[in-house]
Backbone as JSON, one array per atom type, in Angstrom:
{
  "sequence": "XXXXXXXXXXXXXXXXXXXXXXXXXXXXXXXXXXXXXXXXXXXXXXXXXXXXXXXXXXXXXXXXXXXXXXXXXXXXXXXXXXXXXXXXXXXXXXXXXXXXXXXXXXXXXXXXXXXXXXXXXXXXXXXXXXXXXXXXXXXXXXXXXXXXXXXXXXXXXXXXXXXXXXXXXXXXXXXXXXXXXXXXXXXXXXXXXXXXXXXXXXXXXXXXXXXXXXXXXXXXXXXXXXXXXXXXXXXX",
  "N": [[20.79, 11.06, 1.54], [17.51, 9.95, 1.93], [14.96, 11.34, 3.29], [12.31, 11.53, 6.29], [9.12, 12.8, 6.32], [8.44, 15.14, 8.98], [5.59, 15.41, 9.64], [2.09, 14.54, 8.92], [-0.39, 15.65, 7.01], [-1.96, 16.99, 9.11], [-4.6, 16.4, 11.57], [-7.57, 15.2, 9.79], [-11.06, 16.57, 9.53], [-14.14, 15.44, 11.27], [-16.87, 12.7, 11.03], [-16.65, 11.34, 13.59], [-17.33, 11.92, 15.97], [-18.12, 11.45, 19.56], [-15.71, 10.17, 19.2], [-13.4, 11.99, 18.41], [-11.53, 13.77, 15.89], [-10.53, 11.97, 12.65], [-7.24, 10.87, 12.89], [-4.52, 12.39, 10.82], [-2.03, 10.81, 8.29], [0.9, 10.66, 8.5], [3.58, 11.2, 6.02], [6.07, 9.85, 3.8], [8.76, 11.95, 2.68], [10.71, 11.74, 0.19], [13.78, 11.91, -0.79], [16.25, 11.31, -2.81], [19.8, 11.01, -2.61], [22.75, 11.59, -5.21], [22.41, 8.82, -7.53], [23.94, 5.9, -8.41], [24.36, 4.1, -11.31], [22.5, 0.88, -11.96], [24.31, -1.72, -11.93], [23.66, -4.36, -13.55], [23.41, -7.81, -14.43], [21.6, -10.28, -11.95], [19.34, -9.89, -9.25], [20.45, -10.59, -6.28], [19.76, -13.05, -3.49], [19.02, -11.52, -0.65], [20.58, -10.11, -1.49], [22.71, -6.53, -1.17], [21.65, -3.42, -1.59], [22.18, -0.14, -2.06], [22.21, 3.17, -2.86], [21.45, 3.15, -5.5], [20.49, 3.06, -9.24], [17.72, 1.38, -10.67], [17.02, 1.16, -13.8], [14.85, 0.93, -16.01], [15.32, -1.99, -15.93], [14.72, -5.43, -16.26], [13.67, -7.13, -14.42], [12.16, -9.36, -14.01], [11.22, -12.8, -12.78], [13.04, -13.0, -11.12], [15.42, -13.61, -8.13], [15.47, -11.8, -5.58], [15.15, -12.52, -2.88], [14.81, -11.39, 1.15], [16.67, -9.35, 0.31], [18.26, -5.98, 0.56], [17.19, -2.78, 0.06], [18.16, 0.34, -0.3], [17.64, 3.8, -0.26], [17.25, 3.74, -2.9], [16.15, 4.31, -6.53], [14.11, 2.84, -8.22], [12.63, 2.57, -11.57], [10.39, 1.87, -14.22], [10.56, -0.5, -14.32], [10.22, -4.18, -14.77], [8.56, -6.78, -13.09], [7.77, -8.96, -12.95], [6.64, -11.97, -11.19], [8.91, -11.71, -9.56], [10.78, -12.15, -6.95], [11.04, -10.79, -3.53], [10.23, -12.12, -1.18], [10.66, -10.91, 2.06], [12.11, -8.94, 1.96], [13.83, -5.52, 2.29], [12.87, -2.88, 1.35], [13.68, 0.96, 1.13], [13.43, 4.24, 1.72], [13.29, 5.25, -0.39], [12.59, 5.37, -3.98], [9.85, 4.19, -6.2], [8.74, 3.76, -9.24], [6.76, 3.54, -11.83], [6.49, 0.62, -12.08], [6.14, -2.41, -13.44], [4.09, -5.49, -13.86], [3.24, -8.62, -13.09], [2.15, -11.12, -10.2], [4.5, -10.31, -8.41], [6.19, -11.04, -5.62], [6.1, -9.98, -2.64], [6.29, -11.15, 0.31], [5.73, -10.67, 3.56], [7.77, -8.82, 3.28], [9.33, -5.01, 3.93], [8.54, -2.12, 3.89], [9.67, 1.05, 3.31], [9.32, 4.81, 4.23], [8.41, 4.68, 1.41], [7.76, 5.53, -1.74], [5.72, 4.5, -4.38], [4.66, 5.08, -7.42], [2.49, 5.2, -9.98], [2.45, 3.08, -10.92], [1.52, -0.65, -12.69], [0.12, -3.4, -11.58], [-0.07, -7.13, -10.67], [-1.75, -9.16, -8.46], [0.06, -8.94, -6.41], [1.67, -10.14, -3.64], [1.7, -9.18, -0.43], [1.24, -10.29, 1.81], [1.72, -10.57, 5.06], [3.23, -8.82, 5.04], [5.05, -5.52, 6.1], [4.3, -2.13, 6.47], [5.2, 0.99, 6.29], [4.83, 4.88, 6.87], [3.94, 5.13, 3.52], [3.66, 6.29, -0.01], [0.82, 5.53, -2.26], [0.57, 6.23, -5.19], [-1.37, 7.02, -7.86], [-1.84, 5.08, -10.96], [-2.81, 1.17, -11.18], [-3.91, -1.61, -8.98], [-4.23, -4.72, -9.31], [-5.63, -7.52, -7.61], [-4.38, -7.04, -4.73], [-2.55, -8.3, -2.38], [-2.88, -8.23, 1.15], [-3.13, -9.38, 3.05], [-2.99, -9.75, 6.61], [-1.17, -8.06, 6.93], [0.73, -5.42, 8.02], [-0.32, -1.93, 8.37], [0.75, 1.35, 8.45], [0.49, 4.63, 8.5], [-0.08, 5.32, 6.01], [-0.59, 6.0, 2.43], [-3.02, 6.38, -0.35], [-3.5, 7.18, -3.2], [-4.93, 8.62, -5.3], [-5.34, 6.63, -7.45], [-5.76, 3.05, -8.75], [-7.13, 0.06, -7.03], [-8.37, -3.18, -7.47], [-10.26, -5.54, -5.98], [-8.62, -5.9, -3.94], [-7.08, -7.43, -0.6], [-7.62, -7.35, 2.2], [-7.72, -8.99, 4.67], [-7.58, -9.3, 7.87], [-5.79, -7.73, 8.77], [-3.75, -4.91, 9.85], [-4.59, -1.63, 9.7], [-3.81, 1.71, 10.21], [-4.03, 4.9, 10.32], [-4.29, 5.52, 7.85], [-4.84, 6.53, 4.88], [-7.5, 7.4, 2.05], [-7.43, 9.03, -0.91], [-8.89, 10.3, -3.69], [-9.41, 7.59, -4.55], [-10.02, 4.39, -6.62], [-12.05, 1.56, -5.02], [-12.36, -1.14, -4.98], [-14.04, -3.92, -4.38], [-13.13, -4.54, -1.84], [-12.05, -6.87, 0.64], [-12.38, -6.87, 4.12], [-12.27, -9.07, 5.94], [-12.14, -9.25, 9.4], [-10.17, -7.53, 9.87], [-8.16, -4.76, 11.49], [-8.94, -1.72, 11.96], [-7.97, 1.37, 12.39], [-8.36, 5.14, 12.57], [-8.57, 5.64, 9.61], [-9.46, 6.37, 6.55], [-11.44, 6.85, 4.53], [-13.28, 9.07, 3.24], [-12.14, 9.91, 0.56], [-12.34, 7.89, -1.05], [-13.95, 7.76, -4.22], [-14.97, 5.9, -5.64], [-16.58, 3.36, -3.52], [-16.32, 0.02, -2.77], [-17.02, -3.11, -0.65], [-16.55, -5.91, -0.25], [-16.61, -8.34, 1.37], [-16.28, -7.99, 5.43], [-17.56, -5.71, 5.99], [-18.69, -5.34, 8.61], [-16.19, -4.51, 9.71], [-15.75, -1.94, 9.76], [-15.85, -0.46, 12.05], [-13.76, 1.85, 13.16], [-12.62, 3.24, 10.81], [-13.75, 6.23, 8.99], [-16.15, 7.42, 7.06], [-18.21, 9.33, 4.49], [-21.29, 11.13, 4.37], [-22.52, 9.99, 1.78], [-21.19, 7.98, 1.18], [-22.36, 6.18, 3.14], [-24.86, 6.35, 2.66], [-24.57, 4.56, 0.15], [-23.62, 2.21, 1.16], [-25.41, 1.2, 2.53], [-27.28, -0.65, 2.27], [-25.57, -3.1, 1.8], [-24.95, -2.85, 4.76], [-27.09, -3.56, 5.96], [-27.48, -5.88, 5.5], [-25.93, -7.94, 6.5], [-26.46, -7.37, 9.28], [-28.35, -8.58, 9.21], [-30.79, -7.61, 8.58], [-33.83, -7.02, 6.54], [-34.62, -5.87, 3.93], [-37.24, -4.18, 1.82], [-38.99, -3.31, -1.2]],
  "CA": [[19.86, 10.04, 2.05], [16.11, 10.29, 2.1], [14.13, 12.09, 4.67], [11.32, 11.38, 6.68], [8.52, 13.72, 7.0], [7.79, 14.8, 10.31], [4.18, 15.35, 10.36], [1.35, 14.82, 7.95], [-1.4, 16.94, 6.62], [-2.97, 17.45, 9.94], [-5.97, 15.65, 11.07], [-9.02, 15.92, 9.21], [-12.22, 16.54, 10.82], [-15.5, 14.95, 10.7], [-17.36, 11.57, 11.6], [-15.53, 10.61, 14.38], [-18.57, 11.95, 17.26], [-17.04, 11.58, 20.93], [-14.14, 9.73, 19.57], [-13.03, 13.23, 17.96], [-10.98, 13.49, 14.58], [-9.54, 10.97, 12.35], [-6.08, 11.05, 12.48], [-3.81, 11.92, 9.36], [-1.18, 9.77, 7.57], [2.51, 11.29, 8.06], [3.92, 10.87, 4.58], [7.36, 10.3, 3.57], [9.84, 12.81, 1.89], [11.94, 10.38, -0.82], [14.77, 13.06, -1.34], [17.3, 10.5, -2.77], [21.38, 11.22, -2.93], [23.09, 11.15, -6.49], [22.88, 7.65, -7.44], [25.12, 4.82, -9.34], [23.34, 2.97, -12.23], [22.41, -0.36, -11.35], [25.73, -2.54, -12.49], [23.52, -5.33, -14.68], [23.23, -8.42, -13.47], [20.76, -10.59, -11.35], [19.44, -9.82, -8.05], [20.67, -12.38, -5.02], [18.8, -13.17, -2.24], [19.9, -11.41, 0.61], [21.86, -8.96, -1.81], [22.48, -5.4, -0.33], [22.0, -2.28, -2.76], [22.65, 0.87, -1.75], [21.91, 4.59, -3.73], [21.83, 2.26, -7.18], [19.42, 3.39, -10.31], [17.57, 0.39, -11.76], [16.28, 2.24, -14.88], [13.71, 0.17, -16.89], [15.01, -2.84, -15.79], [14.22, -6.36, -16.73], [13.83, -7.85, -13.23], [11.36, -10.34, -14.09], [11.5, -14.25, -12.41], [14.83, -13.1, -10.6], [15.69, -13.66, -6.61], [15.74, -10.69, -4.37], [14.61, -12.72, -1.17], [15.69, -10.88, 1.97], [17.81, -8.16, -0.41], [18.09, -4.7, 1.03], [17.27, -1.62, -0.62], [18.39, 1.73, 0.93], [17.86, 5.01, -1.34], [17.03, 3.32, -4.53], [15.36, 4.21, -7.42], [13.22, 1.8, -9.0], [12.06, 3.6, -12.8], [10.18, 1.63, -15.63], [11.31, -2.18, -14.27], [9.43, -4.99, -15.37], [8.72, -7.32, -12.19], [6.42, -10.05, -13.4], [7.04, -12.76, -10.8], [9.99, -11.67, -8.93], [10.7, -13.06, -5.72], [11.02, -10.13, -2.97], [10.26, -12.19, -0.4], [11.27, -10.74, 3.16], [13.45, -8.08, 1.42], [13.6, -4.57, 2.8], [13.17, -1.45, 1.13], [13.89, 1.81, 2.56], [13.98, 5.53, 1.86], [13.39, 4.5, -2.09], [10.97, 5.46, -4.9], [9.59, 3.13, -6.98], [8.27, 5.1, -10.2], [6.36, 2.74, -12.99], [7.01, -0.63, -11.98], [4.52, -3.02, -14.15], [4.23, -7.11, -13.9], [2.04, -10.36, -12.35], [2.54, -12.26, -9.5], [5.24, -10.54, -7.55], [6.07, -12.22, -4.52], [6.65, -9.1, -1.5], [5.47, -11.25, 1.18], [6.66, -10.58, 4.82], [8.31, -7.86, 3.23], [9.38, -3.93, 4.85], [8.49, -1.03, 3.25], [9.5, 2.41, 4.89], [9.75, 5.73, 3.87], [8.52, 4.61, 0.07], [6.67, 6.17, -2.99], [5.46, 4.0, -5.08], [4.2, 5.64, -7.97], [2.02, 4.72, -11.35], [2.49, 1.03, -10.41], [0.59, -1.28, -13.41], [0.34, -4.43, -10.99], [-1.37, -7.56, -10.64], [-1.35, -10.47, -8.44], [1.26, -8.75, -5.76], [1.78, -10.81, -2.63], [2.33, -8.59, 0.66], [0.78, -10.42, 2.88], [2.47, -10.38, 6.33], [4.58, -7.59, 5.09], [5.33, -4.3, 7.13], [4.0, -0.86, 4.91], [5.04, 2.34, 7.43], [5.0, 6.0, 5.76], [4.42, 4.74, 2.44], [2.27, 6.55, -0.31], [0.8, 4.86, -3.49], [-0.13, 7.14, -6.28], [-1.41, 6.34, -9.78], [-1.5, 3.56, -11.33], [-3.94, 0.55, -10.97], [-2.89, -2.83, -8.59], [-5.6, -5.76, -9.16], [-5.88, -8.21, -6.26], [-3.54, -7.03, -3.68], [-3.0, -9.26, -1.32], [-2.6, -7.44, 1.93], [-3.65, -10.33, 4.58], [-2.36, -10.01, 7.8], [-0.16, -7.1, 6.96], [0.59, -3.77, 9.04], [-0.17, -0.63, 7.65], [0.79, 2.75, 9.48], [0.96, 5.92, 8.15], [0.05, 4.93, 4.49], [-1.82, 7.2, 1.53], [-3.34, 5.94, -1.31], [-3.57, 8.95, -3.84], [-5.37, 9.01, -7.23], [-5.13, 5.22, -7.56], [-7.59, 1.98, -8.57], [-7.18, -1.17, -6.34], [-9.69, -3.78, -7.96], [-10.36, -6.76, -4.84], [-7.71, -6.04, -2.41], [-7.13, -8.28, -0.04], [-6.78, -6.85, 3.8], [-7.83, -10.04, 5.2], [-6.57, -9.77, 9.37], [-4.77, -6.82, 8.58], [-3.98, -3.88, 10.82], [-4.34, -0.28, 9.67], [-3.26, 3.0, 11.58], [-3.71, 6.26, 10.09], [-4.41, 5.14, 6.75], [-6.2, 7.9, 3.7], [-7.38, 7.17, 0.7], [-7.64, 10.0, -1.76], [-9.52, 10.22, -5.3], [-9.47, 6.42, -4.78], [-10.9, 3.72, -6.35], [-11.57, 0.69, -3.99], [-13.48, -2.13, -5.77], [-14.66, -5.24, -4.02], [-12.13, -4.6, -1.06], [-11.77, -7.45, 1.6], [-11.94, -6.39, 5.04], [-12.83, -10.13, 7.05], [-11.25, -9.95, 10.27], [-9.08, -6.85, 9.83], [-8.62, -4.46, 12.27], [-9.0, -0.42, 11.4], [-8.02, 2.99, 13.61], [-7.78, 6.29, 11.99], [-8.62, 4.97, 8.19], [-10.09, 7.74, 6.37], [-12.34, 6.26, 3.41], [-13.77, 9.38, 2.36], [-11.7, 10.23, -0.3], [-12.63, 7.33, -2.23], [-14.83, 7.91, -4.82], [-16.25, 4.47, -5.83], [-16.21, 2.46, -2.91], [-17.26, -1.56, -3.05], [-16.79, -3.69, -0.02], [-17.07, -7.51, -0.59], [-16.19, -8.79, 3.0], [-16.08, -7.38, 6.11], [-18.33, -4.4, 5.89], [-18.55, -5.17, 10.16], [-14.52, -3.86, 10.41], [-15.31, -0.88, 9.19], [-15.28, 0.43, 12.95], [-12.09, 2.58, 13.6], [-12.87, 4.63, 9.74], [-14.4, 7.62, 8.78], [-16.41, 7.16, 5.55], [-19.11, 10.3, 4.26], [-22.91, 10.61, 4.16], [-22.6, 9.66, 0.7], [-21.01, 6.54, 1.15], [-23.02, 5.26, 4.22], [-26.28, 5.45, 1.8], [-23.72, 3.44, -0.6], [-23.49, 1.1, 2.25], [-26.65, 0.61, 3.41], [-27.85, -2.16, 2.13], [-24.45, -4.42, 2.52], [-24.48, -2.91, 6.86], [-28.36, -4.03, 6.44], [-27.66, -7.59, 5.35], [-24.68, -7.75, 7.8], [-26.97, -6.9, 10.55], [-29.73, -8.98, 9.44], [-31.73, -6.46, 8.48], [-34.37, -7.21, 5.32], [-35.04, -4.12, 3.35], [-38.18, -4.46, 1.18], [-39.88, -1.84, -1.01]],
  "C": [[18.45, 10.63, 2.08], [15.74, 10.68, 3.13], [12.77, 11.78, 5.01], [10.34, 13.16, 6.61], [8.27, 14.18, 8.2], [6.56, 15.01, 10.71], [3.19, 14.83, 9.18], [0.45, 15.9, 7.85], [-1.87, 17.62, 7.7], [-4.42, 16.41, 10.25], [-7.09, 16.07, 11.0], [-9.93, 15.8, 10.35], [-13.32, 15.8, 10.22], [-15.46, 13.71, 11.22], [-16.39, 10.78, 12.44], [-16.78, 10.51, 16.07], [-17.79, 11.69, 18.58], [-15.57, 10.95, 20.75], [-13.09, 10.75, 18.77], [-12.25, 12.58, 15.81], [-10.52, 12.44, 13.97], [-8.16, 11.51, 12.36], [-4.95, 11.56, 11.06], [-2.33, 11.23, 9.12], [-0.1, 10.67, 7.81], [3.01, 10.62, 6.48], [5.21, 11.08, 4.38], [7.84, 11.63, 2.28], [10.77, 12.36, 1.46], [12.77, 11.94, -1.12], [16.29, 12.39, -1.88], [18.55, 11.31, -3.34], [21.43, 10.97, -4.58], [23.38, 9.76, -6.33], [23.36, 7.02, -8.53], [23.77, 3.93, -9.63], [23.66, 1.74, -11.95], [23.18, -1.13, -12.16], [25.08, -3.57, -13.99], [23.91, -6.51, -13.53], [21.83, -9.24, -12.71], [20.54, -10.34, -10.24], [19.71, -11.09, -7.51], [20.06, -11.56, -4.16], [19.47, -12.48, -1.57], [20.78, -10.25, 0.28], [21.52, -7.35, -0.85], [22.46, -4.3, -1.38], [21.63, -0.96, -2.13], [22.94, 2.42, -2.26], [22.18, 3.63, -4.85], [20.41, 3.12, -7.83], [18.86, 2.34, -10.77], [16.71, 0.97, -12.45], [15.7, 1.56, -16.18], [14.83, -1.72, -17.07], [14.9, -4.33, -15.47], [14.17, -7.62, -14.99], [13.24, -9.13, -12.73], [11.83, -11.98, -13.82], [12.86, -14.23, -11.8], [14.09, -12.92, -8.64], [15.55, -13.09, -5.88], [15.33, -11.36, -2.98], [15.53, -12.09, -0.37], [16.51, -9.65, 1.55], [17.03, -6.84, 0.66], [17.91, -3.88, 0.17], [16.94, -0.21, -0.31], [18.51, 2.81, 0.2], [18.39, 4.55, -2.4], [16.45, 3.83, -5.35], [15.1, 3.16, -8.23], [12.43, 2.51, -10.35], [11.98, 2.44, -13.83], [10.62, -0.02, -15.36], [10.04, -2.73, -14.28], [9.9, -6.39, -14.02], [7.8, -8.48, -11.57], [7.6, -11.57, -12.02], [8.48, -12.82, -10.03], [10.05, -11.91, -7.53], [11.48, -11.79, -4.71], [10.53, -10.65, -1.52], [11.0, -11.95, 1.01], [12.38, -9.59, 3.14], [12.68, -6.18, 1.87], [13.75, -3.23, 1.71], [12.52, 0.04, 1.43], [14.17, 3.26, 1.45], [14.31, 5.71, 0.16], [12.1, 4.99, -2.71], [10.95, 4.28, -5.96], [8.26, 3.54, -8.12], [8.21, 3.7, -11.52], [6.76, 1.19, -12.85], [5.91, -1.24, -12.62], [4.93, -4.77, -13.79], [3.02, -7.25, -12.78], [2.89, -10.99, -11.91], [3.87, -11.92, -8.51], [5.1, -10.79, -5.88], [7.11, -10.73, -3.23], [6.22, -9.62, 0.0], [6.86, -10.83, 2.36], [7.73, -9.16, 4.34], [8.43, -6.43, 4.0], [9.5, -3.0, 4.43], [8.46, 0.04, 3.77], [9.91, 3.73, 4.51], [10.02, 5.3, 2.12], [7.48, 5.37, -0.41], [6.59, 5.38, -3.82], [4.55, 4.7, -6.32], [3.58, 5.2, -9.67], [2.52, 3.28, -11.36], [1.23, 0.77, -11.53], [0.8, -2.99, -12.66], [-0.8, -5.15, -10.79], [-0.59, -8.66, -9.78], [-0.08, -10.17, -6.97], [1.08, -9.35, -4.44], [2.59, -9.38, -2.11], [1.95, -9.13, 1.56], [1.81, -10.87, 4.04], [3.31, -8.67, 6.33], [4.02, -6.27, 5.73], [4.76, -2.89, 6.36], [4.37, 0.89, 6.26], [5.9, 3.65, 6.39], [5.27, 5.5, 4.05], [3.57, 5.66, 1.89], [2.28, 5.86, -1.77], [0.37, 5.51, -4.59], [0.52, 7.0, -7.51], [-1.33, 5.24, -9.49], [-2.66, 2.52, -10.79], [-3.0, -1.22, -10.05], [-4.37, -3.54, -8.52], [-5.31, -7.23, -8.0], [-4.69, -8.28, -5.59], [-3.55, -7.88, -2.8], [-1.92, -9.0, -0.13], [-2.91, -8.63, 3.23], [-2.63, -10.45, 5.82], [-1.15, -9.07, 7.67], [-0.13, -5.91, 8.12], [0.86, -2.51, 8.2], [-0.18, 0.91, 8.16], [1.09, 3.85, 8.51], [1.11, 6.2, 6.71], [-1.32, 5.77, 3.6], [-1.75, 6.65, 0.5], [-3.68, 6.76, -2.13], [-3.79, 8.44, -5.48], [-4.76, 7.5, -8.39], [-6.47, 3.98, -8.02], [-6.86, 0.73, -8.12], [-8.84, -1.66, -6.66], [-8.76, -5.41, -6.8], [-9.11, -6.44, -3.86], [-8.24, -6.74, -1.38], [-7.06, -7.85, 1.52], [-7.41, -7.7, 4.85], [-6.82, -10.2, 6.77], [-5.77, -8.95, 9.11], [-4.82, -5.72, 9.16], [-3.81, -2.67, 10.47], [-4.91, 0.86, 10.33], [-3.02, 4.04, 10.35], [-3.29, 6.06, 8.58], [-5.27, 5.85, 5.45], [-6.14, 7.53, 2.73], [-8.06, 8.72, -0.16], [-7.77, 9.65, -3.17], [-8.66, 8.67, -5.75], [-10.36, 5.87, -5.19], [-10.73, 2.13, -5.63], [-12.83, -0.21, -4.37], [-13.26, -3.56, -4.86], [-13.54, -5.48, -2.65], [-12.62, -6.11, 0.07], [-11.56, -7.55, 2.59], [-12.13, -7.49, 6.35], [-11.18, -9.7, 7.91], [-10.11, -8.58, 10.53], [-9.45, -5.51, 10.92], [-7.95, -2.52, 12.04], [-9.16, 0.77, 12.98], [-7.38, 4.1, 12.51], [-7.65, 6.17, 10.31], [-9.71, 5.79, 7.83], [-10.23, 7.59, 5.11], [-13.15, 7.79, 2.89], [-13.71, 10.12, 1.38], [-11.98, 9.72, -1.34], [-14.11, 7.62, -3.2], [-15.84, 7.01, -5.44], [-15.86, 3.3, -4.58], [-17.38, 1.13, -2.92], [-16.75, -2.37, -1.93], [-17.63, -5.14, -0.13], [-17.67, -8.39, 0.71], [-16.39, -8.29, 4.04], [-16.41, -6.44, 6.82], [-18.31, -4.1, 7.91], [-17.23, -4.89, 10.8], [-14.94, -2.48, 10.17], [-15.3, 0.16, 10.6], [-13.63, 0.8, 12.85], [-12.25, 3.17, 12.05], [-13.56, 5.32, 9.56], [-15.03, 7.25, 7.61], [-17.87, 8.54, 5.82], [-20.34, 9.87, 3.88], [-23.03, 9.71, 3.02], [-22.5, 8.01, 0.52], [-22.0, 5.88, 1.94], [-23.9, 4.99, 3.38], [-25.78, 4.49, 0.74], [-24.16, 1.94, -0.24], [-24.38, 0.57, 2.47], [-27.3, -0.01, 3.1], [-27.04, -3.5, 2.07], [-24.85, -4.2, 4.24], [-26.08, -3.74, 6.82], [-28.18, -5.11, 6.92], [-26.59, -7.57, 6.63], [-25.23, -7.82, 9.07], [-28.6, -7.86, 10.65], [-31.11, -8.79, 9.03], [-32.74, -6.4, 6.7], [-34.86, -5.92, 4.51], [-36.26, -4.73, 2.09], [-38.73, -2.92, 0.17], [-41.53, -2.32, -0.82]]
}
């Protein structure tokens, strides 16, 4: 069975001023059991799978609502439009998954790796994200609204518009990220540790960005979205 980590990196230091360090991300440890190749077949709603291999694939426009998935591997599947609503997976890597439009809403992600993901279009909103990390790979308009995100690392990744619309993240790092036109109305940030990213673009929101850490670099980035935000006319 897979293993949790029990700590993360440590927390970093820097722009935090009387409210001390940011926090860091605990990160899971996917150490999965020998597992049984995935039978063939369609997913059902609700199905339960259990140490299985699905190994490139074809998962596209199929069912999984509600399905479980408990020390899985996920390798090379094609997941254009698949229906994952409310479905749990657990203690699982998920290594090259590509497609548009899947549907993870309300979903429960826990102790995952998601890795070199080519995604577009992915519905999570409501869904659960605790010890997850995302590295590689590019996901174009996430849609994170109203989700919960604890203990999650974004690692050597490009998110173009993400969505985190009313969404709550805890101890959240992004590393040699990029984070294009992100969405932050309404969402509510502790321990979110922005200054890893290397191109950052905020569309929305720019007034959540209490509760993260972001570097000199960025703030002069910033400073002419916090102006307008604030009112503030800048002229030369």
């Amino acid at each position: 069975m897979a293993r949790r980590a029990a700590g993360g990196p440590g927390a970093a230091s820097g722009g935090g001023g009387s409210r001390g360090p940011v926090k860091g991300a605990r990160r899971p440890e996917v150490r999965l059991p020998p597992l049984e190749p995935f039978g063939g077949g369609e997913l059902e709603p609700d199905g339960d799978y259990d140490g299985l291999e699905f190994r490139e694939v074809d998962l596209a426009g199929q069912d999984g609502g509600g399905a479980r998935f408990m020390d899985c591997a996920l390798t090379g599947c094609a997941v254009d439009e698949t229906r994952l609503h409310k479905a749990r997976i657990l203690d699982s890597s998920l290594t090259g998954l590509r497609g548009v439009g899947t549907d993870l809403a309300e979903a429960t992600l826990r102790d995952v790796e998601l890795v070199d993901a080519r995604l577009g279009g992915v519905q999570l909103h409501g869904a659960v994200l605790e010890r997850v990390v995302v590295r590689g790979g590019k996901i174009d308009y996430l849609n994170l609204r109203t989700a919960r995100l604890k203990d999650v690392v974004f690692e050597s990744c490009v998110l173009v518009e993400p969505d985190l619309g009313g969404a709550v993240l805890e101890r959240v790092e992004f590393v040699d990220c990029v984070l294009k036109e992100a969405d932050l109305t309404a969402a509510v940030l502790k321990d979110v540790d922005l200054r890893g990213v290397v191109e950052l673009g905020i569309a929305r929101g720019v007034d959540r960005l209490a509760g993260a850490v972001i570097s000199p670099a960025q703030l002069m980035d910033l400073a002419l979205v916090l102006a307008g935000e604030m009112g503030i006319r800048v002229e030369g």
